Coordinates of C-alpha atoms and ligand atoms in Angstrom, one line a residue:
S576 CA 1.2 -35.0 62.1
P577 CA 3.9 -35.8 64.7
K578 CA 1.4 -37.4 67.0
I579 CA 0.7 -40.4 64.6
R580 CA 2.5 -43.4 66.1
H581 CA 1.6 -46.2 63.7
P582 CA 3.4 -46.1 60.4
Q583 CA 1.0 -48.4 58.7
K584 CA -1.8 -45.9 59.1
I585 CA -0.3 -43.1 57.0
R586 CA 1.6 -45.1 54.5
P587 CA 0.7 -43.6 51.1
S588 CA -1.8 -45.6 49.1
R589 CA -0.5 -48.0 46.5
G590 CA -2.2 -45.9 43.8
F591 CA -0.4 -42.8 44.9
A592 CA 2.9 -44.6 45.0
E593 CA 2.3 -46.0 41.5
L594 CA 1.3 -42.6 40.2
L595 CA 4.6 -41.3 41.4
N596 CA 6.3 -44.3 39.8
I597 CA 8.0 -45.3 43.0
R598 CA 7.7 -48.4 45.1
P599 CA 5.5 -48.1 48.1
P600 CA 7.5 -47.9 51.3
P601 CA 8.4 -51.2 52.8
K602 CA 6.8 -52.5 55.9
V603 CA 8.7 -51.4 59.0
R604 CA 11.0 -54.0 60.2
P605 CA 13.3 -53.3 63.1
S606 CA 16.5 -54.2 61.4
K607 CA 15.9 -52.4 58.1
D608 CA 15.4 -48.7 57.3
L609 CA 15.0 -46.4 54.4
F610 CA 18.3 -44.5 54.5
G611 CA 20.4 -46.7 56.9
I612 CA 19.7 -44.4 59.8
M613 CA 17.6 -46.7 61.9
P614 CA 19.4 -48.7 64.4
A615 CA 18.9 -52.5 64.5
K616 CA 17.7 -52.6 68.0
Q617 CA 13.9 -52.5 68.2
N618 CA 13.7 -50.3 71.3
N619 CA 15.6 -47.6 69.5
R620 CA 13.0 -47.2 66.8
A621 CA 11.2 -44.3 68.5
C622 CA 12.7 -40.8 68.5
R623 CA 11.5 -37.8 70.4
I624 CA 11.2 -34.4 68.9
G625 CA 9.8 -31.8 71.2
K626 CA 7.0 -33.4 73.2
C627 CA 6.0 -35.9 70.6
T628 CA 7.4 -39.4 69.9
Y629 CA 8.0 -40.2 66.3
H630 CA 8.7 -43.5 64.7
R631 CA 11.9 -42.9 62.9
V632 CA 11.0 -44.7 59.7
L633 CA 7.6 -43.0 59.8
Y634 CA 9.1 -39.6 60.1
M635 CA 11.5 -40.1 57.2
E636 CA 8.7 -41.5 55.1
I637 CA 6.5 -38.4 55.8
L638 CA 9.5 -36.2 54.9
V639 CA 10.4 -38.1 51.7
H640 CA 6.8 -38.3 50.4
S641 CA 6.1 -34.6 51.1
V642 CA 9.1 -33.6 49.0
V643 CA 8.3 -36.1 46.3
M644 CA 4.7 -35.0 46.2
A645 CA 5.7 -31.3 45.9
A646 CA 8.0 -32.1 43.0
F647 CA 5.4 -34.2 41.4
I648 CA 2.7 -31.5 41.5
L649 CA 5.0 -28.8 40.3
F650 CA 6.5 -30.9 37.4
Q651 CA 9.6 -28.8 37.8
I652 CA 12.6 -28.6 40.2
L653 CA 13.5 -25.2 41.6
D654 CA 16.8 -25.7 43.2
D655 CA 19.5 -23.7 45.0
G656 CA 22.7 -25.5 45.4
G657 CA 21.8 -28.7 43.4
D658 CA 21.0 -30.8 46.5
L659 CA 17.3 -31.5 45.6
T660 CA 18.2 -32.3 42.0
H661 CA 21.0 -34.6 43.2
W662 CA 18.7 -36.3 45.8
I663 CA 15.9 -37.0 43.3
Y664 CA 18.4 -38.2 40.8
K665 CA 19.8 -40.7 43.3
K666 CA 16.6 -41.8 45.0
Y667 CA 13.9 -41.3 42.4
P668 CA 15.4 -41.2 39.0
N669 CA 12.1 -42.3 37.4
M670 CA 10.6 -39.0 38.4
F671 CA 12.6 -37.3 35.7
K672 CA 10.2 -38.9 33.2
K673 CA 7.6 -36.5 34.6
I674 CA 9.7 -33.4 35.4
K675 CA 9.7 -30.8 32.7
G676 CA 12.8 -29.0 33.7
I677 CA 15.2 -27.8 36.4
V678 CA 15.8 -24.2 37.4
E679 CA 19.0 -23.7 39.4
E680 CA 20.1 -20.5 41.0
S681 CA 23.5 -21.1 42.6
V682 CA 27.0 -21.2 41.2
T683 CA 27.6 -24.6 42.8
G684 CA 24.3 -26.1 41.6
V685 CA 24.9 -24.9 38.1
H686 CA 28.4 -26.4 38.2
R687 CA 26.9 -29.7 39.1
L688 CA 24.4 -29.5 36.3
Y689 CA 27.1 -28.8 33.7
Q690 CA 29.0 -31.8 35.1
L691 CA 25.8 -34.0 34.6
S692 CA 25.4 -32.6 31.1
K693 CA 29.0 -33.3 30.2
A694 CA 28.6 -36.9 31.4
G695 CA 25.5 -37.2 29.3
K696 CA 23.4 -37.9 32.4
L697 CA 21.2 -34.8 32.4
C698 CA 17.8 -36.2 31.3
V699 CA 15.7 -32.9 31.3
P700 CA 16.4 -29.3 30.2
A701 CA 17.8 -27.1 32.9
M702 CA 17.9 -23.3 33.2
N703 CA 21.0 -21.7 34.7
V704 CA 19.5 -18.7 36.5
N705 CA 22.7 -18.0 38.3
D706 CA 24.3 -16.6 35.2
S707 CA 21.4 -14.3 34.3
V708 CA 22.8 -10.9 34.6
T709 CA 20.0 -9.6 36.8
K710 CA 20.4 -12.5 39.3
Q711 CA 24.2 -12.5 39.3
K712 CA 24.8 -8.8 39.6
F713 CA 22.1 -8.3 42.3
D714 CA 22.2 -11.4 44.4
N715 CA 25.9 -12.1 44.2
L716 CA 27.4 -8.7 43.8
Y717 CA 25.3 -5.8 45.0
C718 CA 23.6 -7.9 47.8
C719 CA 26.9 -9.2 49.1
R720 CA 28.5 -5.7 48.9
E721 CA 26.0 -4.6 51.5
S722 CA 25.4 -7.7 53.6
I723 CA 29.1 -8.4 54.2
L724 CA 29.3 -5.1 56.3
D725 CA 26.0 -5.8 57.9
G726 CA 27.0 -9.4 58.9
L727 CA 30.4 -8.3 60.3
K728 CA 29.0 -5.3 62.2
R729 CA 26.1 -7.3 63.8
T730 CA 28.4 -10.1 65.0
T731 CA 31.6 -8.3 65.9
D732 CA 30.9 -4.5 66.3
M733 CA 34.2 -3.9 64.7
M734 CA 35.5 -0.8 62.9
F735 CA 36.7 -1.5 59.4
G736 CA 39.0 1.5 58.8
G737 CA 42.6 0.5 58.6
K738 CA 41.9 -3.2 59.1
Q739 CA 43.8 -5.7 56.9
V740 CA 41.4 -8.0 55.1
V741 CA 42.0 -10.9 52.8
I742 CA 39.3 -11.9 50.4
C743 CA 39.6 -15.3 48.8
G744 CA 38.0 -15.3 45.3
Y745 CA 37.4 -12.3 43.1
G746 CA 34.2 -13.4 41.4
E747 CA 30.9 -11.6 41.8
V748 CA 30.7 -12.1 45.6
G749 CA 34.3 -11.3 46.1
K750 CA 34.1 -8.1 44.0
G751 CA 31.1 -7.0 46.2
C752 CA 33.0 -7.7 49.5
C753 CA 36.2 -6.0 48.3
A754 CA 34.3 -2.9 47.1
A755 CA 32.5 -2.6 50.4
L756 CA 35.5 -3.0 52.6
K757 CA 37.7 -0.8 50.5
A758 CA 35.1 1.9 50.7
M759 CA 35.2 1.6 54.5
G760 CA 39.0 2.2 54.5
S761 CA 40.2 -1.3 55.0
I762 CA 43.4 -2.5 53.4
V763 CA 42.2 -5.3 51.1
Y764 CA 44.2 -8.3 49.7
V765 CA 42.8 -10.7 47.2
T766 CA 43.6 -14.3 46.4
E767 CA 42.6 -15.9 43.1
I768 CA 43.3 -18.9 40.9
D769 CA 42.0 -17.4 37.7
P770 CA 44.4 -15.0 36.0
I771 CA 41.6 -12.9 34.5
C772 CA 39.8 -12.3 37.8
A773 CA 43.3 -11.8 39.3
L774 CA 44.1 -9.1 36.7
Q775 CA 40.8 -7.5 37.4
A776 CA 41.6 -7.4 41.1
C777 CA 45.0 -5.7 40.3
M778 CA 43.3 -3.2 38.0
D779 CA 40.7 -2.4 40.7
G780 CA 43.6 -1.6 43.0
F781 CA 43.8 -4.7 45.2
R782 CA 47.0 -6.5 46.2
L783 CA 46.9 -10.0 44.7
V784 CA 48.6 -12.4 47.2
K785 CA 48.7 -16.1 48.2
L786 CA 46.8 -16.7 51.4
N787 CA 50.0 -18.0 53.0
E788 CA 51.8 -14.7 52.4
V789 CA 49.3 -12.6 54.5
I790 CA 47.7 -15.1 56.8
R791 CA 49.9 -14.0 59.8
Q792 CA 49.1 -10.3 59.5
V793 CA 45.4 -10.0 58.5
D794 CA 42.5 -9.0 60.8
I795 CA 39.8 -10.6 58.7
V796 CA 39.6 -13.6 56.4
I797 CA 36.6 -13.9 54.1
T798 CA 36.0 -16.8 51.6
C799 CA 34.0 -16.2 48.5
T800 CA 35.1 -19.0 46.1
G801 CA 32.4 -21.7 46.0
N802 CA 35.3 -24.1 46.6
K803 CA 36.3 -26.3 49.5
N804 CA 39.0 -26.2 52.1
V805 CA 40.2 -22.8 51.0
V806 CA 41.1 -22.0 54.6
T807 CA 42.8 -25.0 56.1
R808 CA 43.8 -25.9 59.6
E809 CA 47.3 -24.9 58.7
H810 CA 46.1 -21.4 57.9
L811 CA 44.0 -21.3 61.0
D812 CA 47.0 -22.3 63.1
R813 CA 49.0 -19.4 61.7
M814 CA 46.4 -16.6 62.1
K815 CA 47.1 -13.9 64.6
N816 CA 45.1 -13.5 67.9
S817 CA 41.6 -12.2 67.3
C818 CA 41.6 -12.8 63.6
I819 CA 38.0 -13.0 62.3
V820 CA 37.2 -15.8 59.9
C821 CA 34.0 -16.0 57.9
N822 CA 32.5 -17.4 54.7
M823 CA 30.4 -15.6 52.1
G824 CA 30.7 -18.3 49.4
H825 CA 29.3 -21.8 49.3
S826 CA 27.6 -23.6 52.2
N827 CA 30.1 -24.5 54.9
T828 CA 32.8 -26.1 52.9
E829 CA 35.2 -23.2 52.3
I830 CA 36.7 -23.1 55.8
D831 CA 37.8 -26.4 57.3
V832 CA 35.8 -26.0 60.5
A833 CA 35.9 -29.8 61.2
S834 CA 39.6 -29.6 61.7
L835 CA 39.0 -27.2 64.6
R836 CA 37.0 -29.8 66.5
T837 CA 40.0 -31.4 68.2
P838 CA 40.6 -31.9 71.9
E839 CA 43.4 -29.3 72.2
L840 CA 41.2 -26.5 71.0
T841 CA 38.5 -25.0 73.2
W842 CA 35.3 -23.5 71.7
E843 CA 33.6 -20.6 73.6
R844 CA 30.3 -19.3 72.3
V845 CA 30.5 -15.5 73.0
R846 CA 27.2 -14.6 71.3
S847 CA 24.8 -16.0 68.8
Q848 CA 26.7 -17.1 65.6
V849 CA 30.1 -16.0 67.2
D850 CA 32.5 -18.6 68.5
H851 CA 36.0 -18.1 69.9
V852 CA 38.2 -21.0 69.2
I853 CA 41.1 -21.0 71.7
W854 CA 44.5 -22.5 71.1
P855 CA 46.5 -23.9 74.1
D856 CA 48.8 -20.8 74.1
G857 CA 45.7 -18.6 74.6
K858 CA 45.4 -17.4 71.0
R859 CA 41.8 -17.0 69.9
I860 CA 40.3 -16.8 66.5
V861 CA 36.7 -15.5 66.0
L862 CA 34.7 -17.9 63.8
L863 CA 31.4 -16.5 62.5
A864 CA 28.4 -18.7 61.9
E865 CA 30.5 -21.8 62.3
G866 CA 31.8 -21.3 58.7
R867 CA 28.3 -21.1 57.1
L868 CA 27.3 -18.2 55.0
L869 CA 27.8 -15.1 57.0
N870 CA 25.0 -13.0 55.5
L871 CA 22.4 -15.7 55.4
S872 CA 23.1 -16.5 59.1
C873 CA 23.8 -13.1 60.6
S874 CA 22.3 -10.4 58.5
T875 CA 19.2 -9.9 56.4
V876 CA 18.9 -10.0 52.6
P877 CA 17.1 -7.0 51.1
T878 CA 13.7 -7.8 49.8
F879 CA 14.6 -5.9 46.6
V880 CA 17.2 -8.4 45.8
L881 CA 14.9 -11.3 46.7
S882 CA 12.3 -9.8 44.3
I883 CA 14.8 -9.7 41.5
T884 CA 16.0 -13.3 42.1
A885 CA 12.4 -14.6 42.5
T886 CA 11.2 -12.9 39.3
T887 CA 14.1 -14.4 37.4
Q888 CA 13.3 -17.9 38.8
A889 CA 9.6 -17.5 38.1
L890 CA 10.2 -16.5 34.5
A891 CA 12.6 -19.4 34.0
L892 CA 10.0 -21.8 35.4
I893 CA 7.3 -20.4 33.1
E894 CA 9.6 -20.5 30.1
L895 CA 10.5 -24.1 30.6
Y896 CA 6.9 -25.1 31.3
N897 CA 5.5 -23.3 28.3
A898 CA 8.3 -24.0 25.8
P899 CA 7.1 -25.9 22.8
E900 CA 8.4 -29.5 22.4
G901 CA 12.0 -29.5 21.2
R902 CA 12.9 -25.9 22.1
Y903 CA 15.0 -27.1 25.0
K904 CA 16.9 -30.4 24.9
Q905 CA 18.6 -32.2 27.7
D906 CA 21.1 -29.5 28.3
V907 CA 21.8 -26.4 30.5
Y908 CA 20.4 -23.1 29.1
L909 CA 20.7 -19.5 30.0
L910 CA 17.5 -17.4 30.5
P911 CA 16.8 -15.6 27.2
K912 CA 18.3 -12.2 27.3
K913 CA 15.0 -10.5 26.6
M914 CA 13.6 -12.0 29.9
D915 CA 16.6 -10.8 31.8
E916 CA 15.9 -7.3 30.4
Y917 CA 12.3 -7.7 31.4
V918 CA 13.2 -8.5 35.0
A919 CA 15.3 -5.3 35.1
S920 CA 12.6 -3.2 33.5
L921 CA 10.1 -4.4 36.1
H922 CA 12.3 -3.1 38.9
L923 CA 13.2 0.3 37.4
P924 CA 10.0 2.1 38.7
T925 CA 11.4 1.6 42.2
F926 CA 14.0 4.3 41.4
D927 CA 11.6 6.5 39.4
A928 CA 14.0 5.8 36.6
H929 CA 13.2 6.9 33.1
L930 CA 14.4 4.6 30.3
T931 CA 15.3 6.2 27.0
E932 CA 13.6 4.6 23.9
L933 CA 15.4 4.0 20.7
S934 CA 14.2 6.0 17.7
D935 CA 13.4 4.0 14.6
E936 CA 16.5 5.5 12.9
Q937 CA 18.7 4.6 15.9
A938 CA 17.3 1.0 16.1
K939 CA 18.0 0.5 12.4
Y940 CA 21.5 2.0 12.7
L941 CA 22.3 -0.5 15.6
G942 CA 20.5 -3.4 14.0
L943 CA 18.3 -3.8 17.1
N944 CA 14.6 -4.4 17.7
K945 CA 13.2 -1.3 19.6
N946 CA 11.9 -3.7 22.3
G947 CA 15.1 -5.6 22.8
P948 CA 17.1 -7.6 23.3
F949 CA 19.6 -4.7 23.5
K950 CA 22.8 -6.7 24.0
P951 CA 24.2 -9.9 22.5
N952 CA 24.5 -12.9 24.8
Y953 CA 28.3 -12.5 25.1
Y954 CA 28.0 -9.0 26.4
R955 CA 29.6 -8.6 29.9
Y956 CA 28.1 -6.1 32.3
L957 CA 31.3 -5.3 34.1
L958 CA 31.5 -3.3 37.3
L959 CA 34.6 -1.3 38.2
C960 CA 34.9 -2.0 41.9
C961 CA 37.3 0.8 42.6
N962 CA 34.6 3.3 41.6
V963 CA 32.1 2.0 44.1
K964 CA 32.3 4.3 47.1
Ligands
LIG1152 N1 26.6 -15.1 50.4 C1 25.6 -15.0 49.5 O1 24.6 -14.4 49.7 C2 25.9 -15.5 48.1 C3 25.3 -14.9 47.0 C4 25.5 -15.5 45.8 C5 26.4 -16.5 45.6 N2 27.0 -17.1 46.7 C6 28.0 -18.2 46.6 O2 29.3 -17.6 46.6 C7 30.2 -18.4 45.8 C8 30.9 -17.5 44.8 O3 29.9 -17.0 43.9 P1 30.4 -16.0 42.7 O4 29.2 -15.6 42.0 O5 31.4 -15.0 43.3 O6 31.2 -17.1 41.9 P2 32.4 -16.8 40.8 O7 32.6 -18.1 40.1 O8 32.1 -15.6 40.1 O9 33.6 -16.5 41.8 C9 34.4 -17.4 42.5 C10 35.8 -17.0 42.3 O10 36.6 -17.8 43.2 C11 37.8 -18.2 42.5 N3 38.4 -19.3 43.3 C12 38.0 -20.7 43.2 N4 38.8 -21.4 44.0 C13 39.7 -20.5 44.6 C14 40.7 -20.7 45.6 N5 41.0 -21.9 46.1 N6 41.4 -19.6 46.0 C15 41.1 -18.3 45.5 N7 40.1 -18.1 44.5 C16 39.4 -19.2 44.1 C17 37.3 -18.5 41.1 O11 38.4 -18.4 40.2 C18 36.3 -17.4 40.9 O12 36.9 -16.2 40.3 C19 29.3 -19.5 45.2 O13 29.4 -20.7 46.0 C20 27.9 -18.9 45.4 O14 26.9 -20.0 45.4 C21 26.8 -16.6 48.0

């Protein structure tokens, strides 16, 4: 409760702390803190949030122990972006003795897990849900194909027809954004670093360019790379007046927004999630959601997509929890294909869709079990973006 003022009264019991295999929190001393956030001065120890006064150390302790307790009870980490995994790894590495596995749903989090695995530092099995076909196609591709338009419309009320748009990254999210904007009559340019995705963009009818080549002429810049500083201050300086800049990729790293917080530039909030950044010569760029994810900040995510993602995550958690000893080692795994197919089949009735069953003869001919899995793990479920209208 925020009204508690005496840290000693709610410190977790020693037994609980021992159970969690962590040291009980230290006694509050004015000059020391848990995360280096507490100022040395004693009279700065209290902080106000709303109408209540908190003790800073107490507040952090409550927060830390709630999260630790949740992880402890669950025995598993369900993460999106890898931050929780990273935090527990840094602060409470002993907890991994009790955790049965990690389920990670984002591109970036999965990338971090593979890095840990490569360095031999992953100490529990991890399930890469992001690369499950059902998650990737729906959350990354189909969802972004719809929510990019929704987010842009709600924030800018613009017309898309004839607008020049550059989309950085032609992965799943980029493909969805490109398809949507092309279908609305926009002229779409793509930037890529991967020759395969670049070739796909060309074959889907998009002009592959370097960002520098089109930055002066485009009306909208959208980042979808999962990378950092894809749009730099130099790009922002060269954009034309009223250019809209937004991010559909990872967190707030893709656009170098920090570089815009300099004295010569003026920020004007024109409506919720929409800022005009004004240069000394009067040029304005329209920055959406301060560089955070456009669709998560400014539009809604369809419940159907959430259902698919949540089902995939739940199955991954159950699989890791129930798996017999030794099935999963300290490595990163994909959800078994059969479970991916199961997630899809659970969602088919929404469309009153009727699935064809293999006859015994056909199953034998293809060398398949009649109940799946129907495709090998290496099968790619490609989407031809140019056909999406
Ligand atoms: N907005 C959302 O709702 C949403 C949904 C799913 C995923 N995401 C996030 O979007 C990001 C991309 O996801 P994805 O599934 O498309 O990943 P992806 O790996 O399929 O695609 C990213 C693409 O960007 C390219 N790329 C990397 N650096 C680049 C650069 N500097 N310039 C141009 N291209 C570059 C890569 O080669 C790759 O093809 C991730 O961070 C993911 O977490 C967002």
